[in-house]
Amino acid sequence: MISDDKQGRKSKTRNILNKSKDESARWHIDLQPWASPTPSLTYEALRFLKYISTSQTSCENMNMNSLTGNSETTKKPWTICLDERFSLIHQIKSKQCRLYSLGLGSDDNQFEISMASSRCEVHRFDPSIKSAHIQEGQHLWYHRLSIDWRDPNPVIAAHRLRSNTKKLGTILNEFGHQKIDILKADMESAEWKILENLILEDIVEQIGQLVFEVHIHWPGFEVSGNDSTVVRYWYSLLKELELKDFRLFHTYKDLSKPQMFLKKEAFNASSSYILSWVNTRWK
């Protein structure tokens, strides 16, 4: 497993410790204004669905098969941008790219295998894996860890059962990694709170491209409020990404899933979308 240099690791740890002491550290995202003069699910839903369906930047090259010679297709379109103007293609060609894949028991690992075949360093985190760490080939590692939006507190008895659950920032520090070229997540409705944590702790700035499956048939784990409040929160999270210079370049609407929006057949929405962003500041 490749670690970043020790000096960088110390610097990163020091920065995180300093930030934890900073009284101005953020605890909540900034909510966007309501989509209408009075809160309305219809207006919030239409604004949100239009936002996730509209590309913010173009990408001409989104196919890994041309690089790996692999003709097998993934079960889901985990789309990354390989345009020369973004750094990922150069990282892949120089064999310096790193992918983190977050999952919950899915057997859809063709994307990870394809990236490992291109000599990208791939780490797949899944609590259903039988061993703590498994290395498959030269570039693919499986870890029996679940990514969460909080670290377990060992003082609380119930949290001890989640000893294999950690925040992404914690894992980056433990692995000695300062950056991730691609973060892929299929977290079955935990993605909203995980994304919020990445934004609040500025971990998202260490990521080059995000490929997230988002679920909108219910609010998601620990997302509370009435329907219009929930959708406003989702929208505000994505606007935070935009403020961090992430741009949406691909949207996949999964028509194989139930067509549900917050438990309602409404707005011609699918219950699941795969969204791909590129960090336009990524070097």
mmCIF file of C-alpha atoms in Angstrom:
data_model
loop_
_atom_site.group_PDB
_atom_site.id
_atom_site.type_symbol
_atom_site.label_atom_id
_atom_site.label_comp_id
_atom_site.label_asym_id
_atom_site.label_seq_id
_atom_site.Cartn_x
_atom_site.Cartn_y
_atom_site.Cartn_z
ATOM 1 C CA MET A 1 0.000 0.000 0.000
ATOM 2 C CA ILE A 2 1.446 3.370 -1.028
ATOM 3 C CA SER A 3 1.738 6.054 1.664
ATOM 4 C CA ASP A 4 2.396 9.732 1.074
ATOM 5 C CA ASP A 5 5.647 11.087 2.494
ATOM 6 C CA LYS A 6 6.013 11.337 6.271
ATOM 7 C CA GLN A 7 6.536 15.073 6.276
ATOM 8 C CA GLY A 8 3.291 15.594 4.414
ATOM 9 C CA ARG A 9 1.556 13.264 6.857
ATOM 10 C CA LYS A 10 2.819 15.254 9.854
ATOM 11 C CA SER A 11 1.781 18.500 8.215
ATOM 12 C CA LYS A 12 -1.677 17.138 7.455
ATOM 13 C CA THR A 13 -2.137 15.852 11.016
ATOM 14 C CA ARG A 14 -0.987 19.182 12.402
ATOM 15 C CA ASN A 15 -3.455 21.054 10.208
ATOM 16 C CA ILE A 16 -6.327 18.859 11.365
ATOM 17 C CA LEU A 17 -5.370 19.318 15.027
ATOM 18 C CA ASN A 18 -5.163 23.067 14.560
ATOM 19 C CA LYS A 19 -8.528 23.126 12.867
ATOM 20 C CA SER A 20 -10.127 21.120 15.680
ATOM 21 C CA LYS A 21 -9.076 23.858 18.082
ATOM 22 C CA ASP A 22 -10.403 26.611 15.879
ATOM 23 C CA GLU A 23 -13.549 28.047 17.395
ATOM 24 C CA SER A 24 -14.764 29.034 13.947
ATOM 25 C CA ALA A 25 -14.905 25.404 12.757
ATOM 26 C CA ARG A 26 -18.197 24.756 11.005
ATOM 27 C CA TRP A 27 -20.831 22.513 12.535
ATOM 28 C CA HIS A 28 -23.582 22.964 9.947
ATOM 29 C CA ILE A 29 -23.744 23.651 6.241
ATOM 30 C CA ASP A 30 -25.175 26.940 5.014
ATOM 31 C CA LEU A 31 -28.753 26.417 3.903
ATOM 32 C CA GLN A 32 -29.783 27.984 0.624
ATOM 33 C CA PRO A 33 -32.803 30.321 0.543
ATOM 34 C CA TRP A 34 -36.130 28.611 -0.054
ATOM 35 C CA ALA A 35 -37.011 28.083 -3.707
ATOM 36 C CA SER A 36 -40.281 30.010 -3.228
ATOM 37 C CA PRO A 37 -41.595 32.790 -0.950
ATOM 38 C CA THR A 38 -43.164 30.163 1.313
ATOM 39 C CA PRO A 39 -41.752 26.642 1.788
ATOM 40 C CA SER A 40 -43.136 24.311 -0.870
ATOM 41 C CA LEU A 41 -42.201 20.724 -1.677
ATOM 42 C CA THR A 42 -43.077 21.231 -5.327
ATOM 43 C CA TYR A 43 -40.764 24.197 -5.774
ATOM 44 C CA GLU A 44 -37.965 22.590 -3.756
ATOM 45 C CA ALA A 45 -38.238 19.314 -5.686
ATOM 46 C CA LEU A 46 -38.276 20.990 -9.091
ATOM 47 C CA ARG A 47 -35.244 23.119 -8.233
ATOM 48 C CA PHE A 48 -33.328 20.113 -6.878
ATOM 49 C CA LEU A 49 -34.174 17.794 -9.790
ATOM 50 C CA LYS A 50 -33.260 20.453 -12.334
ATOM 51 C CA TYR A 51 -29.955 20.995 -10.543
ATOM 52 C CA ILE A 52 -28.902 17.328 -10.554
ATOM 53 C CA SER A 53 -30.000 16.938 -14.185
ATOM 54 C CA THR A 54 -27.981 19.889 -15.537
ATOM 55 C CA SER A 55 -24.278 19.517 -16.354
ATOM 56 C CA GLN A 56 -22.110 22.378 -15.127
ATOM 57 C CA THR A 57 -19.088 21.550 -17.248
ATOM 58 C CA SER A 58 -18.485 19.400 -20.304
ATOM 59 C CA CYS A 59 -16.466 16.193 -20.451
ATOM 60 C CA GLU A 60 -15.580 14.594 -23.767
ATOM 61 C CA ASN A 61 -13.839 11.437 -22.505
ATOM 62 C CA MET A 62 -15.611 9.296 -19.936
ATOM 63 C CA ASN A 63 -14.697 5.714 -20.880
ATOM 64 C CA MET A 64 -12.012 3.701 -19.047
ATOM 65 C CA ASN A 65 -12.158 0.786 -21.519
ATOM 66 C CA SER A 66 -9.975 2.604 -24.028
ATOM 67 C CA LEU A 67 -7.198 2.798 -21.417
ATOM 68 C CA THR A 68 -7.407 -0.715 -19.983
ATOM 69 C CA GLY A 69 -8.449 -2.706 -23.032
ATOM 70 C CA ASN A 70 -11.221 -4.149 -20.867
ATOM 71 C CA SER A 71 -14.476 -4.708 -22.742
ATOM 72 C CA GLU A 72 -16.487 -5.700 -19.658
ATOM 73 C CA THR A 73 -19.057 -3.140 -18.538
ATOM 74 C CA THR A 74 -19.901 -2.260 -14.969
ATOM 75 C CA LYS A 75 -23.365 -2.911 -13.582
ATOM 76 C CA LYS A 76 -23.754 0.815 -12.964
ATOM 77 C CA PRO A 77 -22.218 3.718 -14.898
ATOM 78 C CA TRP A 78 -19.551 4.968 -12.492
ATOM 79 C CA THR A 79 -18.504 7.806 -14.744
ATOM 80 C CA ILE A 80 -15.190 9.658 -14.422
ATOM 81 C CA CYS A 81 -13.802 12.456 -16.577
ATOM 82 C CA LEU A 82 -10.603 11.724 -18.501
ATOM 83 C CA ASP A 83 -10.291 15.017 -20.377
ATOM 84 C CA GLU A 84 -6.733 16.318 -20.678
ATOM 85 C CA ARG A 85 -7.655 19.622 -19.008
ATOM 86 C CA PHE A 86 -8.265 17.786 -15.723
ATOM 87 C CA SER A 87 -5.519 16.001 -13.816
ATOM 88 C CA LEU A 88 -6.964 12.480 -13.508
ATOM 89 C CA ILE A 89 -5.876 11.220 -16.924
ATOM 90 C CA HIS A 90 -2.319 12.438 -16.222
ATOM 91 C CA GLN A 91 -2.328 10.757 -12.808
ATOM 92 C CA ILE A 92 -3.430 7.485 -14.410
ATOM 93 C CA LYS A 93 -0.810 7.649 -17.148
ATOM 94 C CA SER A 94 1.933 8.353 -14.596
ATOM 95 C CA LYS A 95 0.606 5.516 -12.372
ATOM 96 C CA GLN A 96 0.021 7.891 -9.474
ATOM 97 C CA CYS A 97 -3.764 7.860 -9.147
ATOM 98 C CA ARG A 98 -5.677 6.725 -6.071
ATOM 99 C CA LEU A 99 -9.307 5.582 -5.831
ATOM 100 C CA TYR A 100 -11.328 5.124 -2.660
ATOM 101 C CA SER A 101 -14.521 3.106 -3.090
ATOM 102 C CA LEU A 102 -17.168 3.149 -0.337
ATOM 103 C CA GLY A 103 -19.768 0.387 -0.342
ATOM 104 C CA LEU A 104 -22.086 -1.809 1.687
ATOM 105 C CA GLY A 105 -21.940 -5.416 0.533
ATOM 106 C CA SER A 106 -22.284 -4.816 -3.201
ATOM 107 C CA ASP A 107 -20.683 -7.317 -5.583
ATOM 108 C CA ASP A 108 -20.418 -4.655 -8.294
ATOM 109 C CA ASN A 109 -16.632 -4.245 -8.295
ATOM 110 C CA GLN A 110 -15.872 -4.172 -12.015
ATOM 111 C CA PHE A 111 -15.102 -0.445 -11.880
ATOM 112 C CA GLU A 112 -12.530 -0.998 -9.133
ATOM 113 C CA ILE A 113 -10.952 -3.898 -11.008
ATOM 114 C CA SER A 114 -10.777 -1.785 -14.155
ATOM 115 C CA MET A 115 -9.078 1.072 -12.326
ATOM 116 C CA ALA A 116 -6.617 -1.328 -10.667
ATOM 117 C CA SER A 117 -5.835 -2.766 -14.108
ATOM 118 C CA SER A 118 -4.796 0.727 -15.168
ATOM 119 C CA ARG A 119 -2.369 0.637 -12.191
ATOM 120 C CA CYS A 120 -4.413 3.002 -10.109
ATOM 121 C CA GLU A 121 -4.069 2.391 -6.348
ATOM 122 C CA VAL A 122 -7.554 1.189 -5.355
ATOM 123 C CA HIS A 123 -8.959 0.899 -1.829
ATOM 124 C CA ARG A 124 -12.429 -0.582 -1.431
ATOM 125 C CA PHE A 125 -14.080 -0.129 1.983
ATOM 126 C CA ASP A 126 -16.887 -2.535 2.818
ATOM 127 C CA PRO A 127 -17.900 -3.852 6.274
ATOM 128 C CA SER A 128 -19.034 -7.178 4.764
ATOM 129 C CA ILE A 129 -15.496 -8.211 3.773
ATOM 130 C CA LYS A 130 -14.418 -11.338 5.681
ATOM 131 C CA SER A 131 -10.871 -10.295 6.583
ATOM 132 C CA ALA A 132 -9.639 -6.980 7.963
ATOM 133 C CA HIS A 133 -7.483 -6.310 4.884
ATOM 134 C CA ILE A 134 -7.167 -8.254 1.637
ATOM 135 C CA GLN A 135 -4.794 -7.458 -1.196
ATOM 136 C CA GLU A 136 -5.860 -8.682 -4.619
ATOM 137 C CA GLY A 137 -3.151 -8.256 -7.196
ATOM 138 C CA GLN A 138 -0.666 -5.415 -7.064
ATOM 139 C CA HIS A 139 -3.007 -2.436 -6.913
ATOM 140 C CA LEU A 140 -6.309 -3.465 -5.284
ATOM 141 C CA TRP A 141 -6.969 -3.591 -1.525
ATOM 142 C CA TYR A 142 -10.171 -4.516 0.315
ATOM 143 C CA HIS A 143 -10.711 -3.193 3.834
ATOM 144 C CA ARG A 144 -13.338 -4.324 6.336
ATOM 145 C CA LEU A 145 -14.258 -0.780 7.246
ATOM 146 C CA SER A 146 -17.415 1.259 6.899
ATOM 147 C CA ILE A 147 -17.166 4.992 6.217
ATOM 148 C CA ASP A 148 -19.431 7.082 8.408
ATOM 149 C CA TRP A 149 -19.984 10.745 9.229
ATOM 150 C CA ARG A 150 -18.677 10.314 12.780
ATOM 151 C CA ASP A 151 -16.075 8.241 14.573
ATOM 152 C CA PRO A 152 -17.324 5.830 17.264
ATOM 153 C CA ASN A 153 -16.904 6.972 20.846
ATOM 154 C CA PRO A 154 -15.290 4.087 22.834
ATOM 155 C CA VAL A 155 -16.798 5.454 26.067
ATOM 156 C CA ILE A 156 -20.298 4.714 24.752
ATOM 157 C CA ALA A 157 -21.018 0.976 24.886
ATOM 158 C CA ALA A 158 -23.174 0.948 21.739
ATOM 159 C CA HIS A 159 -20.376 2.621 19.775
ATOM 160 C CA ARG A 160 -17.946 -0.198 20.563
ATOM 161 C CA LEU A 161 -19.947 -2.355 18.196
ATOM 162 C CA ARG A 162 -19.023 0.098 15.432
ATOM 163 C CA SER A 163 -15.264 -0.219 15.897
ATOM 164 C CA ASN A 164 -14.914 -0.813 12.146
ATOM 165 C CA THR A 165 -16.756 2.428 11.396
ATOM 166 C CA LYS A 166 -14.727 5.593 10.835
ATOM 167 C CA LYS A 167 -14.855 8.970 9.168
ATOM 168 C CA LEU A 168 -13.039 9.312 5.871
ATOM 169 C CA GLY A 169 -10.706 11.941 7.329
ATOM 170 C CA THR A 170 -9.681 9.515 10.063
ATOM 171 C CA ILE A 171 -8.878 6.800 7.535
ATOM 172 C CA LEU A 172 -6.859 9.193 5.379
ATOM 173 C CA ASN A 173 -4.721 10.041 8.403
ATOM 174 C CA GLU A 174 -4.296 6.389 9.407
ATOM 175 C CA PHE A 175 -3.310 5.377 5.869
ATOM 176 C CA GLY A 176 -0.999 8.374 5.466
ATOM 177 C CA HIS A 177 -2.873 9.590 2.390
ATOM 178 C CA GLN A 178 -3.211 13.294 1.637
ATOM 179 C CA LYS A 179 -5.368 13.050 -1.458
ATOM 180 C CA ILE A 180 -7.816 10.873 -3.360
ATOM 181 C CA ASP A 181 -8.108 11.253 -7.114
ATOM 182 C CA ILE A 182 -11.533 9.548 -7.203
ATOM 183 C CA LEU A 183 -14.031 8.961 -4.413
ATOM 184 C CA LYS A 184 -16.793 6.545 -5.421
ATOM 185 C CA ALA A 185 -19.680 5.981 -2.997
ATOM 186 C CA ASP A 186 -22.647 3.622 -2.996
ATOM 187 C CA MET A 187 -23.743 3.953 0.623
ATOM 188 C CA GLU A 188 -27.477 3.163 0.468
ATOM 189 C CA SER A 189 -28.783 6.496 1.838
ATOM 190 C CA ALA A 190 -25.860 7.275 4.170
ATOM 191 C CA GLU A 191 -24.311 9.398 1.408
ATOM 192 C CA TRP A 192 -25.983 12.674 2.436
ATOM 193 C CA LYS A 193 -24.508 12.757 5.947
ATOM 194 C CA ILE A 194 -21.146 11.466 4.704
ATOM 195 C CA LEU A 195 -21.039 14.230 2.095
ATOM 196 C CA GLU A 196 -21.932 16.788 4.767
ATOM 197 C CA ASN A 197 -19.015 15.572 6.917
ATOM 198 C CA LEU A 198 -16.591 15.801 3.978
ATOM 199 C CA ILE A 199 -17.681 19.392 3.379
ATOM 200 C CA LEU A 200 -17.642 20.537 7.012
ATOM 201 C CA GLU A 201 -14.181 19.062 7.657
ATOM 202 C CA ASP A 202 -12.811 20.283 4.292
ATOM 203 C CA ILE A 203 -11.917 16.701 3.332
ATOM 204 C CA VAL A 204 -13.667 17.268 0.017
ATOM 205 C CA GLU A 205 -10.844 19.616 -0.992
ATOM 206 C CA GLN A 206 -8.491 16.604 -0.978
ATOM 207 C CA ILE A 207 -10.587 14.834 -3.641
ATOM 208 C CA GLY A 208 -10.259 15.179 -7.415
ATOM 209 C CA GLN A 209 -13.528 13.614 -8.615
ATOM 210 C CA LEU A 210 -16.662 12.483 -6.799
ATOM 211 C CA VAL A 211 -18.942 9.726 -8.109
ATOM 212 C CA PHE A 212 -21.883 9.286 -5.739
ATOM 213 C CA GLU A 213 -25.067 7.291 -5.968
ATOM 214 C CA VAL A 214 -27.728 9.387 -4.238
ATOM 215 C CA HIS A 215 -31.033 8.003 -3.008
ATOM 216 C CA ILE A 216 -34.072 10.235 -2.826
ATOM 217 C CA HIS A 217 -36.928 7.830 -2.034
ATOM 218 C CA TRP A 218 -36.551 8.803 1.640
ATOM 219 C CA PRO A 219 -34.580 11.510 3.495
ATOM 220 C CA GLY A 220 -31.587 9.313 4.349
ATOM 221 C CA PHE A 221 -29.986 8.286 7.626
ATOM 222 C CA GLU A 222 -30.278 10.962 10.324
ATOM 223 C CA VAL A 223 -31.708 13.536 7.925
ATOM 224 C CA SER A 224 -34.731 15.067 9.630
ATOM 225 C CA GLY A 225 -37.472 17.580 8.878
ATOM 226 C CA ASN A 226 -40.524 17.729 6.687
ATOM 227 C CA ASP A 227 -40.244 16.960 2.977
ATOM 228 C CA SER A 228 -39.562 20.504 1.781
ATOM 229 C CA THR A 229 -36.890 20.953 4.491
ATOM 230 C CA VAL A 230 -35.190 17.699 3.470
ATOM 231 C CA VAL A 231 -34.994 18.664 -0.209
ATOM 232 C CA ARG A 232 -33.682 22.123 0.681
ATOM 233 C CA TYR A 233 -30.951 20.398 2.729
ATOM 234 C CA TRP A 234 -30.027 18.107 -0.205
ATOM 235 C CA TYR A 235 -29.861 21.071 -2.551
ATOM 236 C CA SER A 236 -27.776 23.098 -0.094
ATOM 237 C CA LEU A 237 -25.235 20.269 0.189
ATOM 238 C CA LEU A 238 -24.758 20.207 -3.572
ATOM 239 C CA LYS A 239 -24.439 23.986 -3.696
ATOM 240 C CA GLU A 240 -21.671 23.696 -1.090
ATOM 241 C CA LEU A 241 -19.813 21.440 -3.532
ATOM 242 C CA GLU A 242 -20.216 24.071 -6.220
ATOM 243 C CA LEU A 243 -18.753 26.692 -3.875
ATOM 244 C CA LYS A 244 -15.758 24.365 -3.461
ATOM 245 C CA ASP A 245 -15.324 24.502 -7.273
ATOM 246 C CA PHE A 246 -16.780 21.061 -7.963
ATOM 247 C CA ARG A 247 -18.732 20.920 -11.210
ATOM 248 C CA LEU A 248 -21.290 18.286 -12.143
ATOM 249 C CA PHE A 249 -20.402 16.718 -15.500
ATOM 250 C CA HIS A 250 -22.561 13.587 -15.662
ATOM 251 C CA THR A 251 -25.916 12.390 -14.327
ATOM 252 C CA TYR A 252 -27.371 8.912 -14.620
ATOM 253 C CA LYS A 253 -31.043 8.471 -13.789
ATOM 254 C CA ASP A 254 -31.568 4.835 -12.781
ATOM 255 C CA LEU A 255 -34.834 3.780 -14.396
ATOM 256 C CA SER A 256 -34.444 0.234 -13.067
ATOM 257 C CA LYS A 257 -35.198 1.511 -9.565
ATOM 258 C CA PRO A 258 -38.658 2.503 -8.255
ATOM 259 C CA GLN A 259 -39.733 5.902 -9.513
ATOM 260 C CA MET A 260 -40.161 7.471 -6.085
ATOM 261 C CA PHE A 261 -39.421 10.864 -4.576
ATOM 262 C CA LEU A 262 -39.690 10.928 -0.783
ATOM 263 C CA LYS A 263 -42.074 7.934 -0.861
ATOM 264 C CA LYS A 264 -44.261 9.555 -3.506
ATOM 265 C CA GLU A 265 -44.643 8.808 -7.201
ATOM 266 C CA ALA A 266 -44.064 12.395 -8.218
ATOM 267 C CA PHE A 267 -42.023 14.776 -10.366
ATOM 268 C CA ASN A 268 -41.045 12.004 -12.829
ATOM 269 C CA ALA A 269 -38.130 11.241 -10.513
ATOM 270 C CA SER A 270 -36.179 8.034 -9.999
ATOM 271 C CA SER A 271 -35.352 6.947 -6.471
ATOM 272 C CA SER A 272 -31.672 6.714 -7.427
ATOM 273 C CA TYR A 273 -29.194 8.816 -9.426
ATOM 274 C CA ILE A 274 -25.443 8.522 -9.967
ATOM 275 C CA LEU A 275 -23.816 11.951 -10.028
ATOM 276 C CA SER A 276 -20.244 12.717 -11.108
ATOM 277 C CA TRP A 277 -18.337 15.888 -10.226
ATOM 278 C CA VAL A 278 -14.843 17.124 -11.038
ATOM 279 C CA ASN A 279 -12.878 19.399 -8.728
ATOM 280 C CA THR A 280 -11.795 22.134 -11.136
ATOM 281 C CA ARG A 281 -9.086 23.314 -8.715
ATOM 282 C CA TRP A 282 -7.531 19.843 -8.416
ATOM 283 C CA LYS A 283 -3.796 19.606 -9.119
#
